[in-house]
PDB file of C-alpha atoms and ligand atoms in Angstrom:
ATOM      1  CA  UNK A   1      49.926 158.180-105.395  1.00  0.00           C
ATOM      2  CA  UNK A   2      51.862 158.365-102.504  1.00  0.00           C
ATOM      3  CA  UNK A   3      49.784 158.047 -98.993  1.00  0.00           C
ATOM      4  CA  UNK A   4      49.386 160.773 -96.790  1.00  0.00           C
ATOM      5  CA  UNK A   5      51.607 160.796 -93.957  1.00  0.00           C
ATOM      6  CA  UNK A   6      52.117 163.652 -91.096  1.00  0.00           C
ATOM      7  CA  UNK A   7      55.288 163.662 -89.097  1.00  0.00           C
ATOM      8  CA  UNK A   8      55.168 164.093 -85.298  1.00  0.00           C
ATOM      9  CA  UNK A   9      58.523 164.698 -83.340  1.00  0.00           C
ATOM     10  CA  UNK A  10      59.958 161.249 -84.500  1.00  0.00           C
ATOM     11  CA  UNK A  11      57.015 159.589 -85.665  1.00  0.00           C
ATOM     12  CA  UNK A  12      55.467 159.149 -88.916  1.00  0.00           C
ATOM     13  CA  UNK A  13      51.834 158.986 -89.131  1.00  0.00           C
ATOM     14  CA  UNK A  14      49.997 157.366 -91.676  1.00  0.00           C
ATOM     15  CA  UNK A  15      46.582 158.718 -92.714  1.00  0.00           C
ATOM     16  CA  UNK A  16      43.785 156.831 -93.441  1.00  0.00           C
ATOM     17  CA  UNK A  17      40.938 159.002 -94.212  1.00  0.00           C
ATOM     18  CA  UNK A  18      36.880 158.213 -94.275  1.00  0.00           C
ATOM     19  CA  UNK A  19      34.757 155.395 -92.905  1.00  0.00           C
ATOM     20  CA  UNK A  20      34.896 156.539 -88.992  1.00  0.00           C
ATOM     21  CA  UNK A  21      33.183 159.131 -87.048  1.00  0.00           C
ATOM     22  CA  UNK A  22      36.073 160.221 -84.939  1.00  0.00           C
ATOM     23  CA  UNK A  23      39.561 161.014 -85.003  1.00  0.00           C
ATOM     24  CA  UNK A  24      41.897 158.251 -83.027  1.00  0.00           C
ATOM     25  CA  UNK A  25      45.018 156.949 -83.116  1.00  0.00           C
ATOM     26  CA  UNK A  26      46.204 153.168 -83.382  1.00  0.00           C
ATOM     27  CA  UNK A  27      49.853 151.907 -82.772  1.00  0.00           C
ATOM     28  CA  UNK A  28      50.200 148.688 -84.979  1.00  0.00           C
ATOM     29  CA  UNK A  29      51.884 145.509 -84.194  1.00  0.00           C
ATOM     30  CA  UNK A  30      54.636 144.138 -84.439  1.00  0.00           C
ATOM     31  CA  UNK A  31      56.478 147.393 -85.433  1.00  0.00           C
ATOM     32  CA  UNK A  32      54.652 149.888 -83.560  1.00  0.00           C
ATOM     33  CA  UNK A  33      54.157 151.948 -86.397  1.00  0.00           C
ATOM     34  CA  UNK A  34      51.598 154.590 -85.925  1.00  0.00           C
ATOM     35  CA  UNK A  35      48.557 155.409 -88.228  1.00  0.00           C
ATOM     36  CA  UNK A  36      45.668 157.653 -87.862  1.00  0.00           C
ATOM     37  CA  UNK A  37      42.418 157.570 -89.052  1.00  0.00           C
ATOM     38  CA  UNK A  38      40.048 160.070 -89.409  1.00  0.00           C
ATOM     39  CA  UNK A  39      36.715 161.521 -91.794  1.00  0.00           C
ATOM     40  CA  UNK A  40      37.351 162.433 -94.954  1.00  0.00           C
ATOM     41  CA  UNK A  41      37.036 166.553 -94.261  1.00  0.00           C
ATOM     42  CA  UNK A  42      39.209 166.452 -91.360  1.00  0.00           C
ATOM     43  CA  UNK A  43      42.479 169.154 -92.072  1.00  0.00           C
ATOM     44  CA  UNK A  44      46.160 167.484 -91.977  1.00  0.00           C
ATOM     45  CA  UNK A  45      46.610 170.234 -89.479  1.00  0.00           C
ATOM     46  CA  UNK A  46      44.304 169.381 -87.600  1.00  0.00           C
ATOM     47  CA  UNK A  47      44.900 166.146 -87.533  1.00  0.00           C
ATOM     48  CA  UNK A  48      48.754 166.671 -85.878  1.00  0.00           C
ATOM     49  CA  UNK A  49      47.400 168.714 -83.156  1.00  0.00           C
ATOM     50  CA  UNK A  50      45.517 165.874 -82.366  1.00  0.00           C
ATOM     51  CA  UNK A  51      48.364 163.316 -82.257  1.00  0.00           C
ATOM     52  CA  UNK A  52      50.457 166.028 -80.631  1.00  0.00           C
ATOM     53  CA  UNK A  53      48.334 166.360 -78.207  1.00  0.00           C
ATOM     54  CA  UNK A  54      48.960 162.414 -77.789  1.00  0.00           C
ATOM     55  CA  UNK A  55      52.075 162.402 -77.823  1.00  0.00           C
ATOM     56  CA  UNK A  56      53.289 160.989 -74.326  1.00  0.00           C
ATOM     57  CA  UNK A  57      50.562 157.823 -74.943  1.00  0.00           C
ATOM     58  CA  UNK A  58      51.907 157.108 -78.551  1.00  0.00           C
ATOM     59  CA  UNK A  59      55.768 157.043 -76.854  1.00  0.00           C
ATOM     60  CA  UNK A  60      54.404 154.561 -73.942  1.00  0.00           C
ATOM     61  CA  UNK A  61      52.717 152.567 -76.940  1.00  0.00           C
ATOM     62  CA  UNK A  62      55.627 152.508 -79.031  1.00  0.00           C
ATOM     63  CA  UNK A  63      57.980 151.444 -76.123  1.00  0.00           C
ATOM     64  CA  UNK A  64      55.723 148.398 -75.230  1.00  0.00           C
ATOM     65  CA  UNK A  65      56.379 147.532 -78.747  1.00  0.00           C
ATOM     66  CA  UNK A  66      60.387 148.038 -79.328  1.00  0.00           C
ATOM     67  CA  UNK A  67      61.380 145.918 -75.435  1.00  0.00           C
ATOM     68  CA  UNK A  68      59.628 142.865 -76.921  1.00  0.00           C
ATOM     69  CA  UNK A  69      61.868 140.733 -78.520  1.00  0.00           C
ATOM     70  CA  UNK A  70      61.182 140.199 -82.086  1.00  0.00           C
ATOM     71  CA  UNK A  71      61.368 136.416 -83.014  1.00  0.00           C
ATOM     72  CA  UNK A  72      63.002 135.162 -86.194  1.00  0.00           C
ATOM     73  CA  UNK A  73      61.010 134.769 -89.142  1.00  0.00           C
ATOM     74  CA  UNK A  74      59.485 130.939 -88.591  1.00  0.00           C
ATOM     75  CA  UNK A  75      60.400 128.238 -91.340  1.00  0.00           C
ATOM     76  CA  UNK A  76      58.424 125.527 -89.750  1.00  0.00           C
ATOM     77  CA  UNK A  77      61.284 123.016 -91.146  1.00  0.00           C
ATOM     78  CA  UNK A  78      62.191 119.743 -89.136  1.00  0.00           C
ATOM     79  CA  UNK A  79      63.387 120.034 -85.919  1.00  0.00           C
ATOM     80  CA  UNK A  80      61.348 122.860 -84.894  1.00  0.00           C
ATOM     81  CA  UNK A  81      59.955 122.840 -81.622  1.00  0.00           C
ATOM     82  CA  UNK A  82      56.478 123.082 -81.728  1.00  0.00           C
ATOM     83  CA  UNK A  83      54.288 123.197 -78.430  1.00  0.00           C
ATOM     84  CA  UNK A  84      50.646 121.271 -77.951  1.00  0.00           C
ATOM     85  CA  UNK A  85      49.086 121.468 -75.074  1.00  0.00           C
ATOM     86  CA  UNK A  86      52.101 122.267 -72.875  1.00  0.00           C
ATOM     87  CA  UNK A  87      54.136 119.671 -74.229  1.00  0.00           C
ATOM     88  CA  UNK A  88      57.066 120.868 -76.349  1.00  0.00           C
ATOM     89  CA  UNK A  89      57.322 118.689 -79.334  1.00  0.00           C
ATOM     90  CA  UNK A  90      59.909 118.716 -82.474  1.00  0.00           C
ATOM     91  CA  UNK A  91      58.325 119.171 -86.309  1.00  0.00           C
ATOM     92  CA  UNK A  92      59.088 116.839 -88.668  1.00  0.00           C
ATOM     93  CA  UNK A  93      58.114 117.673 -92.144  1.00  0.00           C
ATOM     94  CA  UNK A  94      57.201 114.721 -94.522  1.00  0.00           C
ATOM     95  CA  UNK A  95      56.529 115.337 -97.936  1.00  0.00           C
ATOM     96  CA  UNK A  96      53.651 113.977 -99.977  1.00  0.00           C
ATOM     97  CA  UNK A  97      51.974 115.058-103.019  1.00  0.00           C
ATOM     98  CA  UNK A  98      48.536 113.829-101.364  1.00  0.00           C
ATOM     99  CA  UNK A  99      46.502 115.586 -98.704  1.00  0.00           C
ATOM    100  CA  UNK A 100      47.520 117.816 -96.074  1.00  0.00           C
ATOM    101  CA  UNK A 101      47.984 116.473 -92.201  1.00  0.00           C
ATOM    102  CA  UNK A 102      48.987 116.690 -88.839  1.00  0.00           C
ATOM    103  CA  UNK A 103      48.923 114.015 -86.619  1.00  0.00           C
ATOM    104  CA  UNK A 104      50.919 113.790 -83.013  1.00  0.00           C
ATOM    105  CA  UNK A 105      53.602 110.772 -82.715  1.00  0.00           C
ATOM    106  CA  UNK A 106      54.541 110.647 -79.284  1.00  0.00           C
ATOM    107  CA  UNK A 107      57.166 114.423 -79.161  1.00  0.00           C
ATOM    108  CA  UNK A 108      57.264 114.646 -82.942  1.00  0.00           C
ATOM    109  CA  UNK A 109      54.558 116.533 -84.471  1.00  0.00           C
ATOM    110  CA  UNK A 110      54.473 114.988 -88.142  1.00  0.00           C
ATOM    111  CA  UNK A 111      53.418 117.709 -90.661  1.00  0.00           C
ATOM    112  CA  UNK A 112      52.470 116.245 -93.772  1.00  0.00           C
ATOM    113  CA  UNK A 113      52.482 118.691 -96.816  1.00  0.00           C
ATOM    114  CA  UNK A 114      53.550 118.908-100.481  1.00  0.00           C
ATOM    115  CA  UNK A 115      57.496 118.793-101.168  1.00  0.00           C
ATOM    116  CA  UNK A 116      57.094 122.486-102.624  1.00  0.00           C
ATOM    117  CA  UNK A 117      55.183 124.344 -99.894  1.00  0.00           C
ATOM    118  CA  UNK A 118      56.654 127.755 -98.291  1.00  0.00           C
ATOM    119  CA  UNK A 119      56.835 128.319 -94.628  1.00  0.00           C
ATOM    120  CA  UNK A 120      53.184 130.501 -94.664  1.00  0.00           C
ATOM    121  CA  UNK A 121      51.583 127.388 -96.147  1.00  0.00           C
ATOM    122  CA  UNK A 122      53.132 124.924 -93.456  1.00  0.00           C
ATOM    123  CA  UNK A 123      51.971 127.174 -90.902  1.00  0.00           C
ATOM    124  CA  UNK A 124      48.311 127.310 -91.974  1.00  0.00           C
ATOM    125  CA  UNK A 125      48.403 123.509 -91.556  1.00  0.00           C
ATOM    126  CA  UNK A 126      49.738 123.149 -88.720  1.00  0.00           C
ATOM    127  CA  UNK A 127      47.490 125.998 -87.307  1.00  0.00           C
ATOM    128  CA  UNK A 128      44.284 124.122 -89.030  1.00  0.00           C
ATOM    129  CA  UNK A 129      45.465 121.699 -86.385  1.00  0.00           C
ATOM    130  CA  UNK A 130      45.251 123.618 -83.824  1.00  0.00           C
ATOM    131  CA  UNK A 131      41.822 124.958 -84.441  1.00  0.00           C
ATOM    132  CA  UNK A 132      40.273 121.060 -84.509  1.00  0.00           C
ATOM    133  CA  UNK A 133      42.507 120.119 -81.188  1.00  0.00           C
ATOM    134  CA  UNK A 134      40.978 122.972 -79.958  1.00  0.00           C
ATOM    135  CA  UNK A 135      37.337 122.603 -81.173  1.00  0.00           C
ATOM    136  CA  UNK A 136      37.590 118.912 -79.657  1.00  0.00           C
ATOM    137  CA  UNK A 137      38.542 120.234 -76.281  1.00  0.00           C
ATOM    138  CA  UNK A 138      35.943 122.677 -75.774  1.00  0.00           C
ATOM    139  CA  UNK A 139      33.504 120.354 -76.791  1.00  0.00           C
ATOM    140  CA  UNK A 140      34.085 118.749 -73.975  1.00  0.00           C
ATOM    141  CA  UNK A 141      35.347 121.564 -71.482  1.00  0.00           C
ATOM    142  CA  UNK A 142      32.268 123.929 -72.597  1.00  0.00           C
ATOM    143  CA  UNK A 143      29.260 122.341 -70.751  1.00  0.00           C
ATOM    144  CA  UNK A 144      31.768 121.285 -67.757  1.00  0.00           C
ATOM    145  CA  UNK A 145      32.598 125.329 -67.242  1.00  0.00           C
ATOM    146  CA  UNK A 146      29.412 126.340 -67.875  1.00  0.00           C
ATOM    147  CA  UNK A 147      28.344 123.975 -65.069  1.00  0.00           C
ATOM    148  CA  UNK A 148      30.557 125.053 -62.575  1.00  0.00           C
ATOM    149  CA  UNK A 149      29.787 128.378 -63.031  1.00  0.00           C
ATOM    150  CA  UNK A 150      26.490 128.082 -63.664  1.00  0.00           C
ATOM    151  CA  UNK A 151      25.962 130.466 -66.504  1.00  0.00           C
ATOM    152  CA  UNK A 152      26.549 129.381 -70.862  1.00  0.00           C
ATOM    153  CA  UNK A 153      27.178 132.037 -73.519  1.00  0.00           C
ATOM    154  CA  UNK A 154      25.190 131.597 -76.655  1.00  0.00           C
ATOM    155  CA  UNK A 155      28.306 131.660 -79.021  1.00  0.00           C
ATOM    156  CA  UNK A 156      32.521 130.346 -78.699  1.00  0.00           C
ATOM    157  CA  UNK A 157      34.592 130.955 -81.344  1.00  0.00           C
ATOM    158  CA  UNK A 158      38.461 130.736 -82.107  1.00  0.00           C
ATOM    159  CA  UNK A 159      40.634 133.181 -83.915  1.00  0.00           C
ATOM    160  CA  UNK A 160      44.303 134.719 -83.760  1.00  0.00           C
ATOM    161  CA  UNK A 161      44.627 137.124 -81.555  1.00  0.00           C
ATOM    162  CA  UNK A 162      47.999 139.259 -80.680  1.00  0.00           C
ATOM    163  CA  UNK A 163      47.338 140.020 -77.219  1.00  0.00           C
ATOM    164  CA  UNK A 164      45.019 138.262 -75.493  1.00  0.00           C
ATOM    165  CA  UNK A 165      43.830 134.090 -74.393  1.00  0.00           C
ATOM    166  CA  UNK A 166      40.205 135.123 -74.565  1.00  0.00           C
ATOM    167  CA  UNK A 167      37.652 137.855 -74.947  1.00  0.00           C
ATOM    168  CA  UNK A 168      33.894 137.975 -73.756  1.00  0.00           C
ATOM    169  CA  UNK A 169      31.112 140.031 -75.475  1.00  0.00           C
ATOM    170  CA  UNK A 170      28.880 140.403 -72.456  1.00  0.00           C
ATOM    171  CA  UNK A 171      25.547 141.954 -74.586  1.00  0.00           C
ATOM    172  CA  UNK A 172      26.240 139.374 -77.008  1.00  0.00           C
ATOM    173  CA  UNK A 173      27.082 136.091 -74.998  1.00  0.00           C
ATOM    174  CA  UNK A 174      30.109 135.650 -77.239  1.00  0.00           C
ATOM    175  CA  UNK A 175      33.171 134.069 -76.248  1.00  0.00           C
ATOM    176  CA  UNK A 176      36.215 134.252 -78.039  1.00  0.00           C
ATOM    177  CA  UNK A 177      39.224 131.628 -77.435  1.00  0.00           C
ATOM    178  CA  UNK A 178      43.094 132.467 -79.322  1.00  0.00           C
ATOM    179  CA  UNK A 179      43.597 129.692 -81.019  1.00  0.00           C
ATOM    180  CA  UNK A 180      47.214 129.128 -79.046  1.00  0.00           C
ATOM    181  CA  UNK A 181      45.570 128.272 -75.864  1.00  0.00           C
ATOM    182  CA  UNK A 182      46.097 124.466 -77.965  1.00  0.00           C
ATOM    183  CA  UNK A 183      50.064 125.238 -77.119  1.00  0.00           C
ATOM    184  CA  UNK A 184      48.878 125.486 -73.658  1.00  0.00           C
ATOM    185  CA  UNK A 185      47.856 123.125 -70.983  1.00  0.00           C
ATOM    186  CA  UNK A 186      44.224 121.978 -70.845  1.00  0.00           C
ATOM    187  CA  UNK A 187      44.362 123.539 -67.304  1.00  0.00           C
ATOM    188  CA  UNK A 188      44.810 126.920 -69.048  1.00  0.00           C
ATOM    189  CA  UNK A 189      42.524 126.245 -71.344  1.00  0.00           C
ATOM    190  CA  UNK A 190      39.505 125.885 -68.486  1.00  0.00           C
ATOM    191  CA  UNK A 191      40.867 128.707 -66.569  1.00  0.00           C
ATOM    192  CA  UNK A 192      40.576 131.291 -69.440  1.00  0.00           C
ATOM    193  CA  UNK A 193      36.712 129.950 -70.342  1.00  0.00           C
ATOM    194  CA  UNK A 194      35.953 130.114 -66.615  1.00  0.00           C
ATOM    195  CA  UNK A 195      37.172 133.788 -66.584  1.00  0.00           C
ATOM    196  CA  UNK A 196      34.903 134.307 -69.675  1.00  0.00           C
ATOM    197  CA  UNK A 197      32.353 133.036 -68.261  1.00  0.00           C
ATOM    198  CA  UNK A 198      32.481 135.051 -65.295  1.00  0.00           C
ATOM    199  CA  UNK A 199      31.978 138.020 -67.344  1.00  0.00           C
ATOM    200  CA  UNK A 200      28.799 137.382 -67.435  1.00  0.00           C
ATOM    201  CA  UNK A 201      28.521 137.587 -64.203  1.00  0.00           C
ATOM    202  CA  UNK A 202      30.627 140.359 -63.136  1.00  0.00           C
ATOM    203  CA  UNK A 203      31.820 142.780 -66.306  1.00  0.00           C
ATOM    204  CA  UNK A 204      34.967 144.913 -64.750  1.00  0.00           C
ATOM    205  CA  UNK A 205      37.910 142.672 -63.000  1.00  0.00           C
ATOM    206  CA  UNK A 206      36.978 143.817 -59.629  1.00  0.00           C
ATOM    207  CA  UNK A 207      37.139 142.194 -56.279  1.00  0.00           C
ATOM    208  CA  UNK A 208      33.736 140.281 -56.806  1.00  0.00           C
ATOM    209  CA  UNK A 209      35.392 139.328 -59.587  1.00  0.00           C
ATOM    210  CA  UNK A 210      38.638 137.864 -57.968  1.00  0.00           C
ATOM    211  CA  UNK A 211      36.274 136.055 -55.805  1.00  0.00           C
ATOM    212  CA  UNK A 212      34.090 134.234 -58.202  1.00  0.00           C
ATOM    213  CA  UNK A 213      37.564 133.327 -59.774  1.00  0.00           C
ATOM    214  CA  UNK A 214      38.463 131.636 -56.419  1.00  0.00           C
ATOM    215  CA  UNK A 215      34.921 129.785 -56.624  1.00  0.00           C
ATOM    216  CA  UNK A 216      35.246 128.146 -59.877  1.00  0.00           C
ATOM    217  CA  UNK A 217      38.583 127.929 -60.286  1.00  0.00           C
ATOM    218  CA  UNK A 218      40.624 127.804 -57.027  1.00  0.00           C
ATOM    219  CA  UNK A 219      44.168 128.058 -58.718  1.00  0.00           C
ATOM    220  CA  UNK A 220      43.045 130.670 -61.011  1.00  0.00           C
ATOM    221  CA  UNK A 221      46.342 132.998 -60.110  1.00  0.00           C
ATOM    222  CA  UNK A 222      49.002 130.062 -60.570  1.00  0.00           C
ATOM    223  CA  UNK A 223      47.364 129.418 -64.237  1.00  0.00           C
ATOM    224  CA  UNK A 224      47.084 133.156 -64.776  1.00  0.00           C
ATOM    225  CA  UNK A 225      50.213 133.545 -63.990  1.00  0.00           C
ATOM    226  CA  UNK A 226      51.840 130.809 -65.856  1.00  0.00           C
ATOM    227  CA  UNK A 227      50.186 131.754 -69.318  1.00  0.00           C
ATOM    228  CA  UNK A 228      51.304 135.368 -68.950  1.00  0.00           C
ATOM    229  CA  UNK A 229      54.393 134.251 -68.927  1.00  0.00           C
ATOM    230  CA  UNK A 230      53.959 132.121 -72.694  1.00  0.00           C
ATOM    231  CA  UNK A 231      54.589 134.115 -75.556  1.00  0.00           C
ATOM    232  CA  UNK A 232      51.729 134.041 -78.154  1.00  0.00           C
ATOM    233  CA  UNK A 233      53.277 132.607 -80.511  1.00  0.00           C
ATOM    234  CA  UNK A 234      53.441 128.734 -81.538  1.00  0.00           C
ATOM    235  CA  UNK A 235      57.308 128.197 -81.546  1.00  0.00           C
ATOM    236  CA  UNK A 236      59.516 128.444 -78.705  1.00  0.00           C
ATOM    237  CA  UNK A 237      62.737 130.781 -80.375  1.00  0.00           C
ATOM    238  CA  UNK A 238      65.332 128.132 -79.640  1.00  0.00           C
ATOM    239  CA  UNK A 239      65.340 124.573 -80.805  1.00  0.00           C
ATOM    240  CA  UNK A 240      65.438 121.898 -78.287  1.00  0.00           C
TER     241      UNK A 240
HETATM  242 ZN1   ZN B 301      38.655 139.474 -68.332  1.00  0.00          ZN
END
């Protein structure tokens, strides 16, 4: 069965239908392909007035999407720069038949996997990596921002995430960390739980905001600044 689609000046919708409340409109990485979802009795017709009515926002959306450069596909071979904590390092790939690793040797991260494994596979690894050098961070840099700013959230956890360092869930007291603030320095890494943590203070990015940022962390702007400029990705697109 073919999926439903509509077709809206130049864009083609996909329609996924059921499981939500409302009608709304998502614009999906990294192609900026547009889908819409909406409950199961909702009309096709109705459903293009709706993203016609949209349309200027799903052009500004799709733009964002088509001016950022798309990287090559990643082999994660030797010679690969790969970046830990703000240092730019080369991969070297050794092949073994026995466990798994990753382990740092001075600007050569050493990726140890089986001779047959496919790019997706050595990524995993090397992101499993991340995940512990960033686990053994926080367990440090946790009760040291929570100090300074004198609040803790009950929960931090690290995933993926395409478009931002960290996220707070202020009812909860959940913080979420993207697992390539390990590419960045540990500098970063405090600045982005301090602003966390701060939203639990102070909810919007407003001036009182700002000004706890200055509080607790003095060169917030510099750091904010400097990991806006990182891509989110773990490889730099040229090799060293
Ligand atoms: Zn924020």
């Amino acid at each position: 069965m073919n999926a439903e689609t509509i077709q809206i000046s130049d864009f083609t919708v996909s329609v996924e239908r059921g499981d939500t409340k409302y009608m709304y409109l998502r614009v999906l990485p990294p192609d900026g392909n547009v889908l819409i979802k909406a409950p199961e009795q909702v009309s096709l017709d109705d459903m293009r007035r709706f993203a016609i009515s949209k349309l200027s926002w799903l052009k500004r959306e799709r733009a964002k999407y088509q001016t950022q450069p798309r990287l090559p596909e990643r082999r994660y071979e030797t010679g690969d720069c790969v970046r830990i904590w703000g240092d730019v390092c080369r991969l070297r790939i050794v092949h073994s038949w026995k466990c798994n690793d990753v382990r740092r040797d001075g600007d050569w991260i050493e990726l140890q996997t089986r001779p047959n494994s496919t790019p997706k596979q050595r990524e995993k690894i090397l992101n499993e990596w991340y995940r512990k050098q960033l686990r053994k961070a926080l367990d440090a840099l946790i009760p040291l921002c929570e100090k300074i700013v004198g609040v803790s959230a009950d929960f931090y956890g690290i995933k993926k995430m395409a478009t931002r360092w960290g996220s707070c869930q202020i009812e909860k007291r959940r913080i979420w960390l993207n697992l390539h603030l390990a590419q960045n320095s540990r500098a970063s890494l405090q600045y982005v739980l301090i602003h966390e943590l701060v939203h639990l203070l102070e909810p919007t990015h407003n001036e009182r905001f700002s000004m706890l940022m200055t509080r607790y962390c003095p060169n917030w702007r510099s750091l904010k600044d400097h990991l806006n400029g990182q891509a989110l990705e773990p490889f730099e697109r040229k090799h060293l």
